[in-house]
Coordinates of C-alpha atoms in Angstrom, one line a residue:
L10 CA -8.8 26.7 -4.8
R11 CA -10.9 24.4 -2.7
V12 CA -9.9 25.2 0.9
A13 CA -10.1 21.7 2.3
H14 CA -12.9 20.3 4.6
Y15 CA -12.1 22.4 7.7
P16 CA -11.2 26.0 8.7
Q17 CA -7.9 27.4 7.6
D18 CA -5.7 30.2 8.8
P19 CA -7.0 33.6 7.6
S20 CA -3.8 34.1 5.6
V21 CA -5.0 31.6 3.1
L22 CA -8.0 33.6 1.9
E23 CA -6.1 36.8 2.3
A24 CA -3.6 35.5 -0.2
C25 CA -6.4 34.4 -2.5
D26 CA -7.7 38.0 -2.4
R27 CA -4.3 39.5 -3.3
L28 CA -3.5 37.0 -6.0
G29 CA -7.0 36.8 -7.6
I30 CA -7.5 33.1 -6.9
L31 CA -11.2 32.0 -6.8
A32 CA -11.9 30.0 -3.7
S33 CA -14.5 27.7 -2.1
V34 CA -14.6 27.1 1.6
E35 CA -16.5 24.5 3.6
I36 CA -17.3 23.1 7.0
P37 CA -15.9 19.8 8.3
L38 CA -19.0 17.7 7.5
V39 CA -17.3 14.6 6.0
N40 CA -18.3 11.0 5.2
E41 CA -21.2 10.6 7.6
I42 CA -23.6 12.3 10.0
T43 CA -24.9 11.7 13.5
E44 CA -28.7 11.6 13.5
S45 CA -29.4 14.0 16.4
D46 CA -30.8 17.5 16.8
S47 CA -27.6 18.7 18.5
F48 CA -25.6 17.5 15.5
Y49 CA -27.8 19.2 13.0
Q50 CA -27.7 22.5 15.0
H51 CA -24.0 22.3 15.3
C52 CA -23.6 22.0 11.5
E53 CA -25.9 25.0 11.0
N54 CA -23.9 27.0 13.5
M55 CA -20.6 26.1 11.7
Q56 CA -22.1 27.1 8.3
V57 CA -23.3 30.5 9.5
E58 CA -20.1 31.2 11.4
M59 CA -18.0 30.3 8.3
I60 CA -20.1 32.7 6.1
R61 CA -20.0 35.6 8.5
Q62 CA -16.3 35.2 9.1
N63 CA -15.4 35.1 5.4
F64 CA -18.2 37.2 3.8
N65 CA -15.9 40.1 2.9
H66 CA -13.3 38.1 1.1
P67 CA -13.8 38.8 -2.6
S68 CA -12.0 35.6 -3.5
V69 CA -14.7 33.4 -2.1
I70 CA -17.3 32.3 -4.7
M71 CA -18.7 29.1 -3.1
W72 CA -19.9 28.0 0.3
C73 CA -19.7 24.2 0.7
Y74 CA -21.2 22.0 3.4
M75 CA -20.7 18.3 2.7
N76 CA -17.8 16.2 1.5
E77 CA -18.3 12.6 0.3
I78 CA -21.2 12.2 2.8
L79 CA -22.3 8.9 1.4
L80 CA -18.8 7.3 1.2
R81 CA -19.3 5.0 4.1
P82 CA -23.0 4.7 4.6
H83 CA -24.5 3.4 7.9
F84 CA -26.9 0.4 8.2
N85 CA -25.8 -1.5 5.1
N86 CA -27.5 -4.6 6.4
D87 CA -30.8 -2.9 7.1
K88 CA -32.1 -1.1 3.9
E89 CA -35.2 0.3 5.5
R90 CA -33.2 1.9 8.3
Q91 CA -30.6 3.0 5.8
K92 CA -33.2 4.8 3.8
V93 CA -34.1 6.8 7.0
Y94 CA -30.4 7.6 7.4
F95 CA -30.2 8.8 3.8
D96 CA -33.4 10.9 4.2
N97 CA -31.9 12.6 7.3
I98 CA -28.7 13.5 5.3
T99 CA -30.9 15.0 2.5
K100 CA -32.9 17.0 5.1
L101 CA -29.8 18.3 6.6
A102 CA -28.4 19.3 3.2
K103 CA -31.6 21.2 2.4
R104 CA -31.4 23.1 5.8
L105 CA -27.8 24.0 5.2
D106 CA -28.4 25.1 1.7
S107 CA -31.4 27.3 2.7
I108 CA -29.4 28.9 5.5
T109 CA -26.5 29.6 3.2
R110 CA -28.7 31.3 0.6
L111 CA -30.4 33.4 3.2
E112 CA -27.0 34.5 4.7
D113 CA -25.5 35.2 1.3
P114 CA -27.7 35.3 -1.8
Y115 CA -24.8 36.3 -4.0
R116 CA -22.6 33.3 -4.0
Y117 CA -22.9 29.7 -5.0
T118 CA -23.5 26.6 -2.8
M119 CA -21.8 23.2 -3.4
I120 CA -21.7 19.7 -2.2
A121 CA -18.7 17.5 -3.1
N122 CA -19.6 13.9 -3.8
H123 CA -17.5 10.8 -4.3
G124 CA -17.9 8.9 -7.6
D125 CA -21.1 7.0 -6.9
F126 CA -23.4 8.9 -9.3
E127 CA -26.6 6.9 -8.8
K128 CA -26.4 7.0 -5.0
Y129 CA -26.2 10.8 -4.8
R130 CA -28.8 11.3 -7.6
S131 CA -31.3 8.9 -6.0
T132 CA -31.0 10.5 -2.5
G133 CA -31.7 13.9 -4.1
L134 CA -28.3 15.4 -3.1
T135 CA -27.5 16.4 -6.7
D136 CA -30.7 18.6 -6.8
I137 CA -30.0 20.7 -3.7
P138 CA -26.8 22.7 -4.2
M139 CA -26.3 25.2 -7.0
V140 CA -23.1 23.4 -8.1
V141 CA -22.4 19.7 -8.0
G142 CA -18.9 18.7 -7.2
W143 CA -17.5 15.3 -7.9
N144 CA -14.3 13.9 -6.3
L145 CA -13.1 11.5 -9.0
Y146 CA -10.2 9.1 -8.9
S147 CA -10.8 6.7 -11.7
G148 CA -7.5 5.0 -12.6
W149 CA -6.2 5.5 -9.0
Y150 CA -8.3 4.2 -6.1
G151 CA -10.4 2.1 -8.5
G152 CA -11.4 1.6 -12.1
E153 CA -9.6 2.8 -15.2
L154 CA -8.7 6.2 -16.6
K155 CA -11.3 5.9 -19.3
N156 CA -14.0 5.8 -16.6
F157 CA -13.3 9.5 -15.9
P158 CA -14.6 11.0 -19.1
A159 CA -17.5 8.5 -19.1
F160 CA -18.5 9.9 -15.7
L161 CA -18.4 13.5 -16.9
D162 CA -20.5 12.7 -19.9
R163 CA -23.1 10.9 -17.7
H164 CA -23.5 13.9 -15.4
H165 CA -23.9 16.2 -18.5
Q166 CA -26.5 13.8 -20.0
Q167 CA -28.6 13.3 -16.8
L168 CA -28.1 16.6 -15.1
P169 CA -27.6 19.0 -18.0
S170 CA -28.8 22.1 -16.1
K171 CA -26.6 21.5 -13.1
P172 CA -23.1 23.1 -13.1
L173 CA -20.3 20.5 -12.7
V174 CA -16.9 20.9 -11.0
V175 CA -14.4 18.2 -10.5
A176 CA -13.9 19.0 -6.8
E177 CA -11.0 16.5 -6.3
Y178 CA -8.7 14.5 -8.5
G179 CA -5.1 13.3 -8.3
A180 CA -2.7 10.4 -7.8
D181 CA 0.1 9.8 -5.4
A182 CA 3.6 10.5 -6.6
D183 CA 6.4 9.5 -4.1
P184 CA 9.2 11.7 -5.4
R185 CA 11.7 8.9 -4.7
I186 CA 10.0 6.4 -7.0
R187 CA 10.4 6.4 -10.8
S188 CA 9.3 3.9 -13.5
F189 CA 9.8 3.4 -17.2
D190 CA 6.7 1.2 -17.3
P191 CA 4.4 2.9 -14.8
V192 CA 1.2 1.3 -13.6
R193 CA -1.7 2.3 -11.4
F194 CA -0.8 2.6 -7.7
D195 CA 3.0 2.0 -8.2
K196 CA 3.4 5.5 -6.7
S197 CA 5.8 6.5 -9.5
V198 CA 6.1 10.1 -10.6
E199 CA 5.7 8.9 -14.2
Y200 CA 2.2 7.4 -13.6
T201 CA 1.0 10.5 -11.8
T202 CA 2.2 12.7 -14.7
R203 CA 0.3 10.4 -17.1
F204 CA -2.8 10.6 -14.9
H205 CA -2.8 14.4 -14.8
Q206 CA -2.2 14.7 -18.5
Y207 CA -5.2 12.4 -19.2
Y208 CA -7.5 14.1 -16.8
L209 CA -6.7 17.6 -18.0
Q210 CA -7.0 16.6 -21.6
E211 CA -10.4 15.1 -21.1
M212 CA -11.7 18.1 -19.1
L213 CA -10.5 20.6 -21.7
K214 CA -12.5 18.7 -24.3
R215 CA -15.7 19.3 -22.3
P216 CA -16.7 23.0 -21.9
F217 CA -19.5 21.9 -19.5
V218 CA -16.8 21.2 -16.8
A219 CA -16.9 24.5 -15.0
A220 CA -13.8 24.1 -12.8
A221 CA -11.4 21.5 -11.4
M222 CA -9.5 21.4 -8.1
I223 CA -6.3 19.2 -8.0
W224 CA -6.0 17.3 -4.7
N225 CA -3.4 18.6 -3.7
L226 CA -1.0 21.5 -4.1
A227 CA 1.6 19.9 -1.8
D228 CA 2.2 16.6 0.0
F229 CA 0.7 16.8 3.5
N230 CA 0.4 14.8 6.7
S231 CA -2.2 12.1 6.9
E232 CA -1.8 10.0 10.0
T233 CA -3.7 6.9 9.0
R234 CA -1.8 6.3 5.7
E235 CA 0.9 3.8 5.4
E236 CA 2.0 3.0 1.8
T237 CA 5.5 4.0 0.5
M238 CA 5.8 7.1 2.7
P239 CA 3.9 6.5 5.9
H240 CA 1.7 9.3 7.3
I241 CA 2.1 11.4 4.1
N242 CA -0.4 11.9 1.3
N243 CA 1.8 12.1 -1.8
K244 CA -0.8 13.6 -4.2
G245 CA 0.9 17.0 -4.1
L246 CA 2.2 18.7 -7.2
L247 CA 5.0 19.8 -4.8
T248 CA 6.7 17.8 -2.1
W249 CA 5.9 18.6 1.5
D250 CA 8.9 21.0 1.5
R251 CA 7.6 22.6 -1.7
I252 CA 10.0 21.1 -4.3
P253 CA 8.1 20.8 -7.7
K254 CA 7.4 17.4 -9.1
D255 CA 7.0 16.6 -12.8
P256 CA 3.2 17.2 -12.9
Y257 CA 3.7 20.7 -11.5
Y258 CA 5.8 21.6 -14.6
F259 CA 3.3 19.8 -16.8
Y260 CA 0.5 22.1 -15.6
K261 CA 2.7 25.2 -16.0
A262 CA 3.4 24.2 -19.6
M263 CA -0.3 23.7 -20.3
L264 CA -1.8 26.7 -18.4
T265 CA 0.7 29.5 -18.5
K266 CA 0.5 32.0 -21.3
K267 CA 4.2 32.9 -21.1
P268 CA 6.8 30.8 -23.1
F269 CA 7.9 28.0 -20.9
I270 CA 10.3 25.0 -21.1
K271 CA 11.5 22.7 -18.3
I272 CA 13.2 19.3 -18.1
A273 CA 10.5 17.5 -16.2
S274 CA 12.8 15.0 -14.5
A275 CA 14.8 17.7 -12.8
Y276 CA 14.3 16.1 -9.3
W277 CA 15.8 12.8 -10.6
N278 CA 19.4 13.9 -11.2
I279 CA 21.1 10.7 -9.9
R280 CA 20.4 7.7 -12.0
T281 CA 21.7 4.2 -12.7
G282 CA 21.2 1.6 -15.4
V283 CA 22.8 -1.2 -17.4
A284 CA 24.8 -0.3 -20.5
D285 CA 23.5 -1.4 -23.9
S286 CA 25.2 -4.5 -25.1
I287 CA 26.8 -2.7 -28.1
S288 CA 27.6 0.7 -26.6
R289 CA 29.1 2.4 -23.6
A290 CA 25.8 4.1 -22.7
C291 CA 22.5 3.3 -21.2
Y292 CA 19.4 4.5 -23.0
Q293 CA 16.6 5.8 -20.8
P294 CA 13.6 8.1 -21.4
L295 CA 13.6 11.8 -20.4
Q296 CA 10.6 14.1 -20.6
V297 CA 10.5 17.9 -21.3
T298 CA 7.4 20.0 -20.5
S299 CA 6.9 23.1 -22.7
N300 CA 4.3 25.2 -24.5
L301 CA 6.8 26.2 -27.3
D302 CA 6.1 25.1 -30.9
S303 CA 9.0 22.6 -30.9
V304 CA 11.9 21.7 -28.6
E305 CA 15.4 20.4 -29.2
L306 CA 17.2 18.2 -26.7
V307 CA 21.0 18.2 -26.5
V308 CA 22.8 15.6 -24.5
N309 CA 26.5 15.9 -23.8
G310 CA 26.8 18.3 -26.7
E311 CA 24.9 16.1 -29.2
S312 CA 21.5 16.9 -30.5
Q313 CA 18.8 14.3 -30.0
G314 CA 16.5 16.0 -32.5
W315 CA 13.5 18.3 -32.4
K316 CA 10.0 17.3 -31.1
K317 CA 6.7 19.1 -30.9
P318 CA 5.1 18.9 -27.4
Q319 CA 2.0 16.7 -27.3
Q320 CA -0.3 17.9 -24.5
G321 CA 2.5 19.8 -22.9
L322 CA 5.1 16.9 -23.0
C323 CA 7.7 15.5 -25.3
E324 CA 10.0 12.6 -24.6
W325 CA 13.3 11.3 -25.9
N326 CA 15.2 8.0 -25.3
I327 CA 18.6 9.3 -24.6
P328 CA 22.1 7.8 -24.0
F329 CA 23.4 8.3 -20.5
L330 CA 27.2 7.9 -20.1
N331 CA 29.0 7.0 -16.9
G332 CA 29.6 10.0 -14.7
S333 CA 28.3 13.5 -15.3
N334 CA 25.8 14.1 -18.2
T335 CA 24.9 17.6 -19.3
I336 CA 21.4 18.0 -20.8
E337 CA 19.9 21.1 -22.4
A338 CA 16.4 21.6 -23.7
K339 CA 15.8 24.6 -25.9
G340 CA 13.2 26.1 -28.2
M341 CA 12.4 29.3 -30.1
Q342 CA 9.4 31.5 -30.1
L343 CA 9.1 34.9 -31.8
R344 CA 12.8 34.8 -32.5
K345 CA 13.7 34.4 -28.8
L346 CA 15.6 31.4 -27.4
Y347 CA 14.3 29.7 -24.2
T348 CA 16.4 27.0 -22.5
D349 CA 16.6 24.8 -19.5
Q350 CA 19.6 22.8 -18.3
L351 CA 20.1 19.7 -16.1
T352 CA 23.1 17.7 -15.0
V353 CA 22.6 14.0 -14.2
R354 CA 25.1 11.9 -12.4
F355 CA 24.8 8.4 -13.8
L356 CA 26.3 5.2 -12.4
L357 CA 26.6 3.0 -15.5
Q358 CA 26.4 -0.7 -14.8
P359 CA 28.5 -2.8 -17.3
Y360 CA 26.6 -5.1 -19.6
N361 CA 29.2 -7.7 -18.7
L362 CA 30.5 -7.4 -15.1
N363 CA 34.0 -8.4 -16.2
D364 CA 34.2 -5.4 -18.5
T365 CA 37.6 -3.7 -18.2
I366 CA 36.5 -0.3 -19.4
I367 CA 33.2 0.2 -17.5
R368 CA 34.3 -1.3 -14.2
F369 CA 31.8 -2.7 -11.7
K370 CA 31.4 -0.6 -8.5
E371 CA 28.1 -1.3 -6.8
L372 CA 24.6 -2.5 -7.3
N373 CA 21.4 -1.7 -5.4
I374 CA 18.6 -4.0 -6.5
L375 CA 14.8 -4.0 -5.8
L376 CA 13.3 -7.5 -6.2
G377 CA 9.7 -8.1 -7.2
A378 CA 9.3 -4.5 -8.5
N379 CA 9.4 -2.6 -11.8
R380 CA 10.4 0.7 -10.4
Y381 CA 13.5 2.7 -9.4
F382 CA 14.0 4.2 -5.9
F383 CA 16.2 7.1 -5.0
D384 CA 17.4 7.4 -1.4
N385 CA 18.0 11.1 -1.0
K386 CA 19.8 10.6 2.3
T387 CA 22.5 8.4 1.0
G388 CA 22.4 9.4 -2.7
Q389 CA 21.9 5.7 -3.6
T390 CA 19.7 4.8 -6.6
W391 CA 18.0 1.4 -6.5
Q392 CA 17.1 -0.3 -9.8
P393 CA 14.6 -3.1 -10.7
D394 CA 15.7 -6.7 -10.6
Q395 CA 16.1 -8.7 -13.8
L396 CA 16.2 -12.4 -14.8
Y397 CA 19.7 -13.7 -14.6
R398 CA 21.8 -13.2 -17.7
A399 CA 25.2 -14.9 -18.1
G400 CA 28.0 -12.5 -17.4
S401 CA 25.6 -10.1 -15.6
W402 CA 23.3 -10.6 -12.6
G403 CA 19.8 -11.5 -11.7
H404 CA 17.4 -13.9 -9.9
I405 CA 16.7 -17.5 -10.8
G406 CA 13.3 -18.8 -10.0
G407 CA 10.3 -17.4 -8.1
K408 CA 7.9 -14.6 -8.9
P409 CA 7.1 -11.1 -7.7
F410 CA 5.0 -11.0 -4.5
K411 CA 1.4 -9.9 -5.1
M412 CA -0.9 -9.6 -2.2
A413 CA -3.7 -12.2 -2.5
G414 CA -7.2 -10.6 -2.8
N415 CA -5.8 -7.1 -3.5
S416 CA -6.9 -5.7 -6.9
R417 CA -5.4 -2.3 -6.3
L418 CA -1.7 -2.9 -5.8
P419 CA 0.2 -4.1 -8.9
Y420 CA 2.8 -5.8 -6.7
G421 CA 4.1 -5.9 -3.1
T422 CA 2.3 -4.5 0.0
D423 CA 1.4 -1.0 1.1
K424 CA 2.1 -1.8 4.8
D425 CA 4.3 0.5 6.8
I426 CA 7.6 -1.3 7.2
R427 CA 9.0 -0.7 10.7
G428 CA 12.7 0.0 11.3
T429 CA 13.3 2.0 8.1
D430 CA 12.3 5.2 6.3
N431 CA 12.9 3.5 3.0
D432 CA 9.8 1.5 2.9
P433 CA 9.8 0.8 -0.9
I434 CA 13.0 -1.3 -0.5
Y435 CA 11.1 -3.8 1.7
Q436 CA 7.6 -3.6 0.3
T437 CA 8.3 -5.8 -2.7
Q438 CA 10.0 -9.2 -3.0
Q439 CA 10.7 -12.2 -5.1
T440 CA 8.8 -15.1 -3.6
G441 CA 10.0 -18.7 -4.2
I442 CA 13.4 -17.6 -5.3
S443 CA 15.9 -20.4 -5.8
S444 CA 19.1 -18.5 -6.3
Y445 CA 20.7 -15.2 -7.2
R446 CA 23.8 -14.8 -9.3
I447 CA 26.2 -11.9 -9.7
D448 CA 29.0 -12.7 -12.2
V449 CA 31.5 -10.3 -10.7
P450 CA 35.3 -10.6 -11.3
A451 CA 37.8 -11.7 -8.6
G452 CA 37.9 -9.4 -5.6
Q453 CA 36.5 -8.6 -2.1
Y454 CA 32.8 -7.7 -1.9
E455 CA 30.3 -6.5 0.6
I456 CA 26.8 -8.0 0.2
I457 CA 23.7 -6.8 2.1
L458 CA 20.6 -9.0 1.9
H459 CA 17.4 -7.2 2.7
F460 CA 14.3 -9.1 4.0
A461 CA 10.8 -8.3 5.3
E462 CA 7.9 -10.7 6.0
I463 CA 5.1 -9.0 4.1
Q464 CA 2.8 -12.0 3.8
N465 CA -0.4 -11.0 5.8
A466 CA 1.0 -7.5 6.1
A467 CA -1.9 -5.6 4.3
G468 CA -2.2 -1.9 4.9
K469 CA -5.2 -0.3 6.6
D470 CA -8.4 -0.4 4.7
L471 CA -8.7 3.4 4.1
P472 CA -12.2 4.6 3.3
Y473 CA -11.4 6.0 -0.1
N474 CA -9.8 2.8 -1.5
L475 CA -13.2 1.9 -2.9
S476 CA -12.1 -1.1 -5.0
Q477 CA -10.1 -2.6 -2.2
S478 CA -11.1 -6.2 -1.6
K479 CA -10.2 -7.9 1.7
P480 CA -6.7 -9.6 1.5
E481 CA -6.7 -13.3 2.0
K482 CA -4.9 -14.7 5.0
Q483 CA -1.9 -16.8 4.1
N484 CA -0.9 -18.5 7.4
Q485 CA 1.9 -20.6 6.0
R486 CA 5.2 -20.0 7.9
R487 CA 8.4 -19.9 6.0
S488 CA 12.0 -20.8 6.9
F489 CA 15.0 -21.4 4.7
N490 CA 18.7 -21.7 4.6
V491 CA 20.9 -19.2 2.6
Y492 CA 24.2 -20.2 1.1
V493 CA 26.8 -17.8 -0.5
N494 CA 29.2 -19.7 -2.7
N495 CA 28.4 -22.9 -0.9
K496 CA 28.9 -21.4 2.6
L497 CA 25.9 -21.4 4.9
V498 CA 25.3 -17.8 6.1
L499 CA 21.7 -18.0 7.3
E500 CA 20.4 -21.2 8.9
N501 CA 16.7 -21.9 9.5
F502 CA 15.9 -18.3 8.7
D503 CA 12.4 -17.6 9.8
I504 CA 11.8 -13.8 9.3
A505 CA 8.4 -13.7 11.1
A506 CA 9.5 -15.7 14.1
Q507 CA 12.8 -13.9 14.6
Y508 CA 11.8 -10.3 13.7
G509 CA 8.0 -10.2 13.2
T510 CA 6.0 -9.1 10.2
A511 CA 6.6 -5.9 8.2
R512 CA 10.0 -5.1 9.8
A513 CA 13.1 -4.3 7.8
V514 CA 15.9 -6.9 8.2
S515 CA 19.4 -6.6 6.8
Q516 CA 22.2 -9.2 6.7
K517 CA 25.7 -7.9 5.8
L518 CA 28.3 -10.3 4.5
L519 CA 31.9 -10.1 3.2
V520 CA 32.7 -12.4 0.3
S521 CA 36.0 -13.2 -1.3
V522 CA 35.7 -14.1 -5.0
E523 CA 38.5 -15.9 -6.8
K524 CA 37.0 -17.0 -10.1
Q525 CA 33.4 -18.1 -10.0
G526 CA 31.5 -14.9 -9.2
I527 CA 28.9 -14.9 -6.4
Q528 CA 26.0 -17.4 -6.2
I529 CA 23.4 -17.0 -3.4
V530 CA 21.3 -20.2 -3.0
F531 CA 18.0 -20.3 -1.1
N532 CA 17.2 -23.7 0.3
P533 CA 13.5 -24.0 1.5
L534 CA 12.7 -25.8 4.7
S535 CA 9.1 -24.6 5.1
G536 CA 7.2 -22.5 2.7
E537 CA 8.9 -20.4 0.0
P538 CA 12.2 -18.5 0.4
V539 CA 12.0 -14.7 -0.3
L540 CA 14.4 -11.9 -1.0
N541 CA 13.3 -8.2 -1.0
A542 CA 16.4 -6.4 -2.0
L543 CA 20.1 -6.9 -2.5
Q544 CA 23.2 -4.6 -2.4
I545 CA 26.7 -5.5 -3.5
R546 CA 29.7 -3.3 -3.4
K547 CA 33.3 -4.0 -4.6
M548 CA 35.7 -3.3 -1.7
Y549 CA 39.0 -4.0 -3.6

């Protein structure tokens, strides 16, 4: 356990002592230094105080004193002055390391560096501590997953005598966001599970990796963050209120010695999706984590076959029926049966909206995104948009919004959307949309159109988003008219002028349909029309 970059309640190390958890502790010396004698003396005082306070905890094996100290270097436009700054950091590191070894010659010292190998090597910071820690986020804040094992190998080749620990690694998983085609920084639980599976696999291949610390056990407050859940860092294996996410069960399957089986998607027990064209079911993937030799999945009483877990996971594409679905995972080991059960409530969307058996009830649609969103307050599941298909629903024209100049976000914005707790509904949109069609049968319907002006709504440039380029300004204003079944419902609609940027806007309409379904037309007056999300519910 790496105990953060600041003092913790004494109960943390007391628990480590009782449970046999190895721990490293450190002082709050993060990202930069102040070049003054008083600052240096203060750092020395903190280090000595930390050691003397915690010396008798048997769980503590490392004393740490810097975290990502070169992440945001000073004097970038004056290289000679910057060299002096770097030299002062190195001198401070030597002083802190020497004091630590004098205070406690029995434990290790460590510096945790961010992933700029050459910068830390050239400044001598990799030579000073007994253990070198690397905070690595390849495939998250920047780069690709494959850069992670390449970095580990580089350390081993160039610093073969220096013990290596991965002092931080992780990826955000907003527990409300799921995806069947996960990509970097979409905040889906599925991408994060894939991230951890890859990292653990690569570390286990390399015995020279002495230890690794997941960042973090549980979601926690981080005031400067915006993203899908503002002011929360979602890298936890648990939610902020300690509900396990899928990666938690993955690690349990990989690391526990006791027989283990768990349906990974247990948190996602309310789903929706469109029925297959030739069946009365919707096929969607479901993962099981286990360390058993093989696992069988049974859905609504029918076996989906046996599979052998690969790196702690196995996956089936299973048929969900409308209503309640009973799922059971089971496996044998040493003639003993191990099982796990899950009930999923599924709202099946008819392939054809005029289906008389699977009757249309409601749709909650995210435009410009390839992810699902579950609102745990209302119990509503939002599904990704689709291109219009006759007899069904979907957009006509336009493209998903992607922030210009941002190489990190796959789509949408990471800006905090004011006026809502459900930011993901408003953080993506279809830009340049010409119309939206829903081929519902005759009846009375409630429609809610959701908008937010996210152009020029980039999130804060956080220091650890290393690959973040500066978003380009797009000053073009937009205004448009909206017609529903030829009736003007929004005239000269200018989201930014009327509501400001990055604010949730909803427009509720009642529509009577006789024969032709519902057609929403967006008529541009200036700039391109947009639509962020859409809800439709059959009243009667």
